[in-house]
Short mmCIF file of C-alpha atoms in Angstrom, two decimals:
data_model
loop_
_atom_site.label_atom_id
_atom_site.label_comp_id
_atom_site.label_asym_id
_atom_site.label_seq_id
_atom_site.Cartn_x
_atom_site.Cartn_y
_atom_site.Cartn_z
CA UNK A 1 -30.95 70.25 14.41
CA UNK A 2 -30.36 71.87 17.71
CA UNK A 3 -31.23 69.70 20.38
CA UNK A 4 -32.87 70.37 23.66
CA UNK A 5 -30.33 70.84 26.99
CA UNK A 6 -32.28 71.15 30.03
CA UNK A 7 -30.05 72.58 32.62
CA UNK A 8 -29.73 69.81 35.13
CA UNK A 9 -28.09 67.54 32.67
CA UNK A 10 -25.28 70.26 31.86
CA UNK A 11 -24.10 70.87 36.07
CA UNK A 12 -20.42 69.10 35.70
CA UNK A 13 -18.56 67.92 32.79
CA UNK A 14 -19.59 64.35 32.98
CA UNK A 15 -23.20 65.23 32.45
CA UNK A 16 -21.47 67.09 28.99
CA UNK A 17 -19.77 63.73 28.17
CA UNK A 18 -22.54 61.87 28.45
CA UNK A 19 -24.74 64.42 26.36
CA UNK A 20 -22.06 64.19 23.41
CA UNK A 21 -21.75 60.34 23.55
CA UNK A 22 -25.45 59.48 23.69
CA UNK A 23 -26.24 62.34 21.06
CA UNK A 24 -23.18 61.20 18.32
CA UNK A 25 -24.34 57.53 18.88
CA UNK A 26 -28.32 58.28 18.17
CA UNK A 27 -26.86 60.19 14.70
CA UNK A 28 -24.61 57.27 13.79
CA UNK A 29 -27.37 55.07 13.93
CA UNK A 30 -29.44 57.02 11.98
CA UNK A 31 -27.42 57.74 9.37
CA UNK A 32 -27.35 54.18 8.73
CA UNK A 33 -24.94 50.80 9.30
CA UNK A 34 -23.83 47.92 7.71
CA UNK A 35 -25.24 44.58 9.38
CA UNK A 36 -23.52 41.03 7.75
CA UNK A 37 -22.96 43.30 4.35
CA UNK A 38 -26.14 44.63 3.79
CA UNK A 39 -26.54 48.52 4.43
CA UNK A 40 -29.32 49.73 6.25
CA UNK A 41 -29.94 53.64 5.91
CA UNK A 42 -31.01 55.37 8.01
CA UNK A 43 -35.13 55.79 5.79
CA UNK A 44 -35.46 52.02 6.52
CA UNK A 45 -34.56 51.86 10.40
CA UNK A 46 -36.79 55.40 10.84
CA UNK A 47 -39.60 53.49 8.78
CA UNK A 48 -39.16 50.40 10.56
CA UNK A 49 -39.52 51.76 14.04
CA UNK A 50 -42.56 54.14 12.92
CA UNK A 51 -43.97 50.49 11.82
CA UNK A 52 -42.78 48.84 15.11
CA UNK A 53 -44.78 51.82 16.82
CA UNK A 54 -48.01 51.40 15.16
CA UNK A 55 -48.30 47.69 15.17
CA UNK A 56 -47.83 48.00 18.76
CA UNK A 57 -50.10 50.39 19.75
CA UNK A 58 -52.68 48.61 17.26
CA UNK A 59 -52.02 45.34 19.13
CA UNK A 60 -52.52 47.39 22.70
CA UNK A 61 -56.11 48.94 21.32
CA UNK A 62 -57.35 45.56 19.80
CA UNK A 63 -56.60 43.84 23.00
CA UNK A 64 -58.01 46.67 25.21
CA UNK A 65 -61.23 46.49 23.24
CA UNK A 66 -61.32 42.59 23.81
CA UNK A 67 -61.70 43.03 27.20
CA UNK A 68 -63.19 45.92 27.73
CA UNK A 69 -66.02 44.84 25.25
CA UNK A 70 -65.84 41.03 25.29
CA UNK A 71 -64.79 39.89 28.73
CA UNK A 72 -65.68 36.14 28.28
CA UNK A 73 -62.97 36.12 24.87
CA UNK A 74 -59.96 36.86 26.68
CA UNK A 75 -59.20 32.62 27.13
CA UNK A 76 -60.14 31.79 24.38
CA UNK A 77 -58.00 33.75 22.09
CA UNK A 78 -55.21 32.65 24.50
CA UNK A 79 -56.39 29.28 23.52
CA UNK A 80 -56.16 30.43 19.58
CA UNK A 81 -53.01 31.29 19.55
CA UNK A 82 -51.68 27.77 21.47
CA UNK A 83 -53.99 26.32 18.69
CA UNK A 84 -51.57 28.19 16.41
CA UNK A 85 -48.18 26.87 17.67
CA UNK A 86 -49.40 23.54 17.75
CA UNK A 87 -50.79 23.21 14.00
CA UNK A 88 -47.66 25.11 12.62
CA UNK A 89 -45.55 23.06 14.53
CA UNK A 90 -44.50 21.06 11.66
CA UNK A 91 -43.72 24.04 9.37
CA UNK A 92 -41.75 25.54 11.80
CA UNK A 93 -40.23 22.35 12.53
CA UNK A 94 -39.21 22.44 8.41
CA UNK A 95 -38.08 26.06 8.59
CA UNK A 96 -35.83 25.42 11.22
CA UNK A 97 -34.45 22.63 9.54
CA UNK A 98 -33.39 24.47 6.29
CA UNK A 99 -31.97 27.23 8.25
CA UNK A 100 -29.61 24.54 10.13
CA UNK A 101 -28.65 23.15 6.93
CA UNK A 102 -27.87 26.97 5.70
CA UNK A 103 -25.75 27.80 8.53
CA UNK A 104 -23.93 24.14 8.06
CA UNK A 105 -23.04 24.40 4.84
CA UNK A 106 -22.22 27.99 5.33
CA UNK A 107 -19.75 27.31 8.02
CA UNK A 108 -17.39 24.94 5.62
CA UNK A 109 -16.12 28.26 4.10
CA UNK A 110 -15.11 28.96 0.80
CA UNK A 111 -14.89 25.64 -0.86
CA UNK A 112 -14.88 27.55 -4.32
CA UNK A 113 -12.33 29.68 -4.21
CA UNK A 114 -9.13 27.95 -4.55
CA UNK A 115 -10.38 26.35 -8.26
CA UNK A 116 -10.91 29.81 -9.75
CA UNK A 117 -8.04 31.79 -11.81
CA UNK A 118 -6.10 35.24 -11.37
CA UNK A 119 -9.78 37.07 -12.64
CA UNK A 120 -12.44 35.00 -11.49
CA UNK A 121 -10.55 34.81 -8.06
CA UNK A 122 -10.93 38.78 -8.03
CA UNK A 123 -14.29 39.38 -8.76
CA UNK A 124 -15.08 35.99 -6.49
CA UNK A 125 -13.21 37.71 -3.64
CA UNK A 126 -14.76 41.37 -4.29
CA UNK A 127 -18.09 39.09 -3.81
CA UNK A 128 -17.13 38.20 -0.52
CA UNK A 129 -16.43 41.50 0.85
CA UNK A 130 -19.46 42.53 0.27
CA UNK A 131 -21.70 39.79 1.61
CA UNK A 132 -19.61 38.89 4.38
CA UNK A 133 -22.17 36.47 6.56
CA UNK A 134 -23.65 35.24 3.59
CA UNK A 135 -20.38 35.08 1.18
CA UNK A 136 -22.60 35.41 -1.98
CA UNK A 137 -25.81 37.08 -2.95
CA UNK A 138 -27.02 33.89 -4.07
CA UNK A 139 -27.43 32.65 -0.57
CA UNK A 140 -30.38 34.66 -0.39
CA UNK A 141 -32.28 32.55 -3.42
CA UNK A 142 -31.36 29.22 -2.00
CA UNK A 143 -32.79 30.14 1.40
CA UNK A 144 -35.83 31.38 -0.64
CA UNK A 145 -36.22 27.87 -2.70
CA UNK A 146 -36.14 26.00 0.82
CA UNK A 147 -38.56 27.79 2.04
CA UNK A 148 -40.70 27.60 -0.61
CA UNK A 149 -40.60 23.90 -0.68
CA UNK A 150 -41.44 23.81 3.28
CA UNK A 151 -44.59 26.16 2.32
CA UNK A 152 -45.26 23.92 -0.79
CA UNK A 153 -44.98 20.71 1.27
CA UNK A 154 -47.21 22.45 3.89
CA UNK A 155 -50.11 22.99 1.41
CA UNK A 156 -49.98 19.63 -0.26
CA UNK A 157 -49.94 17.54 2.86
CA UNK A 158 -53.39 19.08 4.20
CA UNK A 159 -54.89 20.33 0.94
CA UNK A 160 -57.27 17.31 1.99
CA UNK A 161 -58.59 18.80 5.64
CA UNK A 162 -61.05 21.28 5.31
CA UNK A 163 -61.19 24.56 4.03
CA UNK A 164 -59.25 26.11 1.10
CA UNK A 165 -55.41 27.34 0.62
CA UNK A 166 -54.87 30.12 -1.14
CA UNK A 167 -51.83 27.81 -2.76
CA UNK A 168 -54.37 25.73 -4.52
CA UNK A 169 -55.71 25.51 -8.15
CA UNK A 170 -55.07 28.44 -10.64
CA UNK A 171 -51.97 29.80 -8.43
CA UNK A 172 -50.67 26.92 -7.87
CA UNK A 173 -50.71 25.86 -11.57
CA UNK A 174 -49.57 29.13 -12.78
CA UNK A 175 -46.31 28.81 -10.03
CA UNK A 176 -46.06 25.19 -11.76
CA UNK A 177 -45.47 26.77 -15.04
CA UNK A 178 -43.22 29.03 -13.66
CA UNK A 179 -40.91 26.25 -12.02
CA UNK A 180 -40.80 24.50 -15.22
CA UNK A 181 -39.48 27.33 -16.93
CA UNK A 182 -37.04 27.77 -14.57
CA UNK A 183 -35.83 24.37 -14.54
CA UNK A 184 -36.02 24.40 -18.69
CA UNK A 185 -33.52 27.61 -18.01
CA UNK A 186 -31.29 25.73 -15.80
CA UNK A 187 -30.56 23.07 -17.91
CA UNK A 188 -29.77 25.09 -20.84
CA UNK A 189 -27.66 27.61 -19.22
CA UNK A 190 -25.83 26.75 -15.87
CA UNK A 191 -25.07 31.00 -16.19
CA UNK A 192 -28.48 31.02 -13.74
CA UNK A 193 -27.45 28.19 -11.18
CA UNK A 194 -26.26 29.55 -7.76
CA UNK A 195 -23.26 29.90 -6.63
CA UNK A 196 -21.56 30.32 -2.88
CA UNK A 197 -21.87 27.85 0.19
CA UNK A 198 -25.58 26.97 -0.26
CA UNK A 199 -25.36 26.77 -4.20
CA UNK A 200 -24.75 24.38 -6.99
CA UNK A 201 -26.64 21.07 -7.60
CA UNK A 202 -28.91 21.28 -4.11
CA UNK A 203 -30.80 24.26 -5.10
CA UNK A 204 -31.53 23.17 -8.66
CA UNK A 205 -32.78 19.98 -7.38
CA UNK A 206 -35.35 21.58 -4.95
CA UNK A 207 -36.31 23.72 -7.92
CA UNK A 208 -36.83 20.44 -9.94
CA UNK A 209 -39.09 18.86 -6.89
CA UNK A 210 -41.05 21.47 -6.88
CA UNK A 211 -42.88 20.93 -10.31
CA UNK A 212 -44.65 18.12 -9.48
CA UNK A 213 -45.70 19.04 -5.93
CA UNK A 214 -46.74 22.10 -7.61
CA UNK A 215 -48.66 19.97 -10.57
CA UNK A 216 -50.49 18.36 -7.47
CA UNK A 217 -51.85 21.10 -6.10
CA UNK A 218 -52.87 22.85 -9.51
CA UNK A 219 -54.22 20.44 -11.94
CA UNK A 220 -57.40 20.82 -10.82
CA UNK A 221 -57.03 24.13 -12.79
CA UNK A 222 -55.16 23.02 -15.02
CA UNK A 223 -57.52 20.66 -16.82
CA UNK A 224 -60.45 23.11 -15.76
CA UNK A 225 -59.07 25.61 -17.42
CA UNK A 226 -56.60 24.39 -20.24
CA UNK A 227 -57.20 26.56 -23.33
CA UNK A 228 -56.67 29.95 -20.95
CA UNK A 229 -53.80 28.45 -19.12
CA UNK A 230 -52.61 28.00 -23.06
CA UNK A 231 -53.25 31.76 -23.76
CA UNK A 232 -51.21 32.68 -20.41
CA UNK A 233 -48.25 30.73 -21.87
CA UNK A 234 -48.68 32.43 -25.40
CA UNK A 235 -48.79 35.73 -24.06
CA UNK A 236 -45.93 35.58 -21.35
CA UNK A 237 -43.73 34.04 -24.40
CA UNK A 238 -44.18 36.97 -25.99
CA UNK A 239 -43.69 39.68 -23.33
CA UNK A 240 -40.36 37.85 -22.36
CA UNK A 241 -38.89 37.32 -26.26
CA UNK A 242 -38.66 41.03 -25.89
CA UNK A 243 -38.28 41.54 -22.39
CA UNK A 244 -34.81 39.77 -21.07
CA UNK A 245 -31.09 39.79 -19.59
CA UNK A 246 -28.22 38.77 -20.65
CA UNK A 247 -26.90 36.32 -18.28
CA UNK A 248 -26.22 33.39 -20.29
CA UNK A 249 -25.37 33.54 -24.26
CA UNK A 250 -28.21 30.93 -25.10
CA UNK A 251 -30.88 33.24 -25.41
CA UNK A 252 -33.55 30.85 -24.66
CA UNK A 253 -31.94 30.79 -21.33
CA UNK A 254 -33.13 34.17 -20.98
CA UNK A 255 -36.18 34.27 -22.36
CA UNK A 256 -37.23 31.50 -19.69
CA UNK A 257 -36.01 33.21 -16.99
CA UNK A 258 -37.66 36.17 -17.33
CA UNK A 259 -41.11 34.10 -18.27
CA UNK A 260 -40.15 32.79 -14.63
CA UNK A 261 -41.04 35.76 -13.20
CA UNK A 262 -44.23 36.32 -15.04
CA UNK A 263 -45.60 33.28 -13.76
CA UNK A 264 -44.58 34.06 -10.54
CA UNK A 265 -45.94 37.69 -10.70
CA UNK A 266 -49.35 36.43 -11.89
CA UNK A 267 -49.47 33.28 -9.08
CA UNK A 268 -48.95 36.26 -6.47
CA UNK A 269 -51.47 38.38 -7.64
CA UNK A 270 -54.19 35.16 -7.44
CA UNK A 271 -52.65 34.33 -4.10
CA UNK A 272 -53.86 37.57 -2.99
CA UNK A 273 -57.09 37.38 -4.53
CA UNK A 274 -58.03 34.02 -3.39
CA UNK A 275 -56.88 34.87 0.27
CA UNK A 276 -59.45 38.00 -0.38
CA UNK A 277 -62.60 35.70 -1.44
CA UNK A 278 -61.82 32.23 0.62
CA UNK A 279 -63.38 31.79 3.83
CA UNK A 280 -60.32 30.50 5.92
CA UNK A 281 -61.83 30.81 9.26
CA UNK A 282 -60.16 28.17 11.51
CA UNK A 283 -57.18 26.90 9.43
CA UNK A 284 -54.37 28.47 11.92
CA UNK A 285 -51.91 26.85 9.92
CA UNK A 286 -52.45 29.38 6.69
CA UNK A 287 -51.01 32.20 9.00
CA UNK A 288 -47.34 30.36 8.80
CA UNK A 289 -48.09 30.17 5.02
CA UNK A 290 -48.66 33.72 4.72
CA UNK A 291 -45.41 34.57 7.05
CA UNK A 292 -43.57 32.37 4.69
CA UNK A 293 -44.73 33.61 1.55
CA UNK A 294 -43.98 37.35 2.30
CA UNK A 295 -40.60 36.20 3.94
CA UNK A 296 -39.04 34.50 1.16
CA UNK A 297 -40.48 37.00 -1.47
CA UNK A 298 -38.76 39.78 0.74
CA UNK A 299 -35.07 37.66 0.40
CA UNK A 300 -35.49 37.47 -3.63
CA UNK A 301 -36.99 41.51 -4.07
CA UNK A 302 -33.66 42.65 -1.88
CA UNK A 303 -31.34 40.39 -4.00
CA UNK A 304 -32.52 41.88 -7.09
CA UNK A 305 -32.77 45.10 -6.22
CA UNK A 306 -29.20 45.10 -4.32
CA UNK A 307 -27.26 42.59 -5.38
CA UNK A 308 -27.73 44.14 -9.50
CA UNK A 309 -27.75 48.11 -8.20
CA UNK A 310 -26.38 50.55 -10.88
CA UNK A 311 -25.48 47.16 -13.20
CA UNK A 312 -26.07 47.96 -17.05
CA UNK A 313 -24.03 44.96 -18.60
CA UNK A 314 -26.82 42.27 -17.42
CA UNK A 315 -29.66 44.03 -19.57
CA UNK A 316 -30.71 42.27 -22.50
CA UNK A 317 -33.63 42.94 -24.66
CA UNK A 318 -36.42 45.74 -23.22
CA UNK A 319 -36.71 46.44 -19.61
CA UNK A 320 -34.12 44.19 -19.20
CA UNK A 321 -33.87 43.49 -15.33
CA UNK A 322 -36.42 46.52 -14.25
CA UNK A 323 -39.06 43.68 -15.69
CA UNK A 324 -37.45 41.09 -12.84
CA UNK A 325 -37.08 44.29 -10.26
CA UNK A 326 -41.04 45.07 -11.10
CA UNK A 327 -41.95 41.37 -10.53
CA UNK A 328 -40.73 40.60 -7.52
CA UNK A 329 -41.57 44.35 -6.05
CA UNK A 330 -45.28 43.45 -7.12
CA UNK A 331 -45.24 39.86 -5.85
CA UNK A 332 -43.97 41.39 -2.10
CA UNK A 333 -46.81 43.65 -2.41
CA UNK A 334 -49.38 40.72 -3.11
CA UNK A 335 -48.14 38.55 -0.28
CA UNK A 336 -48.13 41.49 2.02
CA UNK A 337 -51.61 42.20 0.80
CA UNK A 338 -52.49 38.37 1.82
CA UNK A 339 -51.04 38.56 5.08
CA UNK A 340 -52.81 41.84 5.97
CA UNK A 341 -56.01 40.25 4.91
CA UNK A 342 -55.43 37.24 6.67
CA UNK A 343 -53.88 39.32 9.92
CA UNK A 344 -57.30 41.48 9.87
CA UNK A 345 -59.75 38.85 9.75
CA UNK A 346 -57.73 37.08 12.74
CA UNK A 347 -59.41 39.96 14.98
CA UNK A 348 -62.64 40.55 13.42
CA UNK A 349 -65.52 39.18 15.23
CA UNK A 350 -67.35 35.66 14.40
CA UNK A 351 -70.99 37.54 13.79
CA UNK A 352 -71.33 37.66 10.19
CA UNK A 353 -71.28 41.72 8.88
CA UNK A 354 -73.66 42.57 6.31
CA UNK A 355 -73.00 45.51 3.81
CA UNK A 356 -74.73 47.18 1.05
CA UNK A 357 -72.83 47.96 -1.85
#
């Protein structure tokens, strides 16, 4: 595309330089980079700044209609949002602390390497050219179990205030089931344990401590509800016998793993619902949740949607991984639904509306 040249930029040569220089370095950036070994093209930074745009200008017409309409709530939604940093002070507290822990163990290096042979050593190195910062894919899923523990921990400690978590009951038993699945997979297969920096035995044991937080917050539900939490089980079982990878060569191994993900899938889609039909007016601390939710859901859809790309050889039975690819892309969406819910009723007024449907 032929772009504009008004004359007084073109007088000497330097103005021509500088034409040249800013126009190549606007193209290079759109057609796309590489940032820590992941490739960002140049769709996703166009979409991201079109999304930057809007959320702006939405912020900009919210806040001018505060004050042009409400002039007494300007202080105190300065005073909500302090309420905000002070509640989720702990979380973020947590959060940080995982990420130091990532970036400690990440800067001892390759402490795998060296005990691999002539192949293994390949493919291990081929690994680490292509996730550079991170040195392994897998990196990604043990941030994501951290996190999830912090958000877990989060929703146990004041499931006893006031007010209701989305977390709670049916999606929190339904997540249960899905950890115990996926610890039942890790100990019959180590073919699904992480590796890297940040893997091995820490990860699996925050996967194991999160089954009975998770049995704390759900068995409400789960005694409520027993015989159709029974039919969920019955039915997943069967949609993942014939659904599965090929990871590991004990097939129950995969068969659990991808019954991981229909848990998970069907926990995110009551997350959203709940966060639809709960009144959670005044708990500032469920907008961290929802942050936290859609951020470590984002780290697992990019892993398996990246990490697996063009990859035939790791397809089992069925969809193979396109049913793992299709549950975590749905569970993004849910959490994103959540947090839009919860994002829109942080600006709505306090006057009850009334509709007719």
């Amino acid at each position: 595309q032929a772009w504009p040249k008004p004359a007084f930029l073109f007088g000497n040569a330097f103005t021509q330089l500088y034409y040249v220089l800013l126009k190549q370095a606007v193209m290079d950036i759109f057609n796309g980079f590489v940032l820590g070994g992941i490739h960002i093209d140049g769709k996703t930074i166009e979409a991201t700044l079109c999304l930057a745009v809007v959320m702006v200008m939405l912020r900009l017409e919210l806040f001018r209609r505060a004050v042009n309409g409400r002039p007494g709530e300007l202080q105190p939604s300065a005073d909500k949002y302090k309420k905000l940093l002070r509640e989720c002070a702990p979380e973020a507290i947590g959060s940080l602390t995982c990420l130091v822990l990532v970036i400690i163990l990440r800067s001892r290096g390759d402490t795998i390497g060296d005990s691999l042979d002539g192949h293994s050593r390949e493919a291990w190195e081929a690994i680490k050219m292509q996730w550079p910062l991170l040195m392994t894919a897998d990196t990604l899923l043990a941030i994501q179990v951290m996190l999830r523990l912090v958000v877990v921990l989060s929703a146990l400690l004041r499931s006893g205030g006031a007010g209701q978590s989305p977390l709670l009951d049916e999606c929190a038993a339904l997540w249960c089931a899905g950890a115990l699945a996926k610890c039942l997979s890790l100990n019959r297969s180590q073919a699904y344990w992480l590796e890297g920096p940040v893997g091995g035995m820490l990860p699996t044991m925050l996967e194991a401590l999160l089954v009975p937080l998770l049995f704390l917050l759900g068995q409400r539900a789960l005694f409520r509800s027993a015989g159709t939490m029974v039919l969920v089980v019955v039915l997943i079982g069967m949609f993942a016998q014939r659904n599965t990878l090929q990871f590991a060569e004990e097939s129950e191994a995969n068969i659990l793993f991808t019954a991981v993900h229909c848990f998970e899938f069907l926990s995110a889609i009551i997350y959203a619902g709940r966060t639809m039909l709960l009144d959670n007016d005044g708990q500032f601390h469920l907008a961290f949740t929802h942050f936290v939710m859609v951020v470590q859901q984002s780290l697992a859809a990019y892993f398996w949607l990246q990490a697996f790309e063009g990859e035939t050889d790791v397809n089992g039975l069925g969809l193979g991984i396109k049913a793992i690819q299709f549950s975590c892309l749905g569970q993004l969406c849910a959490y994103l639904a959540a947090a839009t819910l919860h994002a829109a009723s942080w600006f709505t007024d306090d006057t009850p509306v009334h509709v007719n449907i």
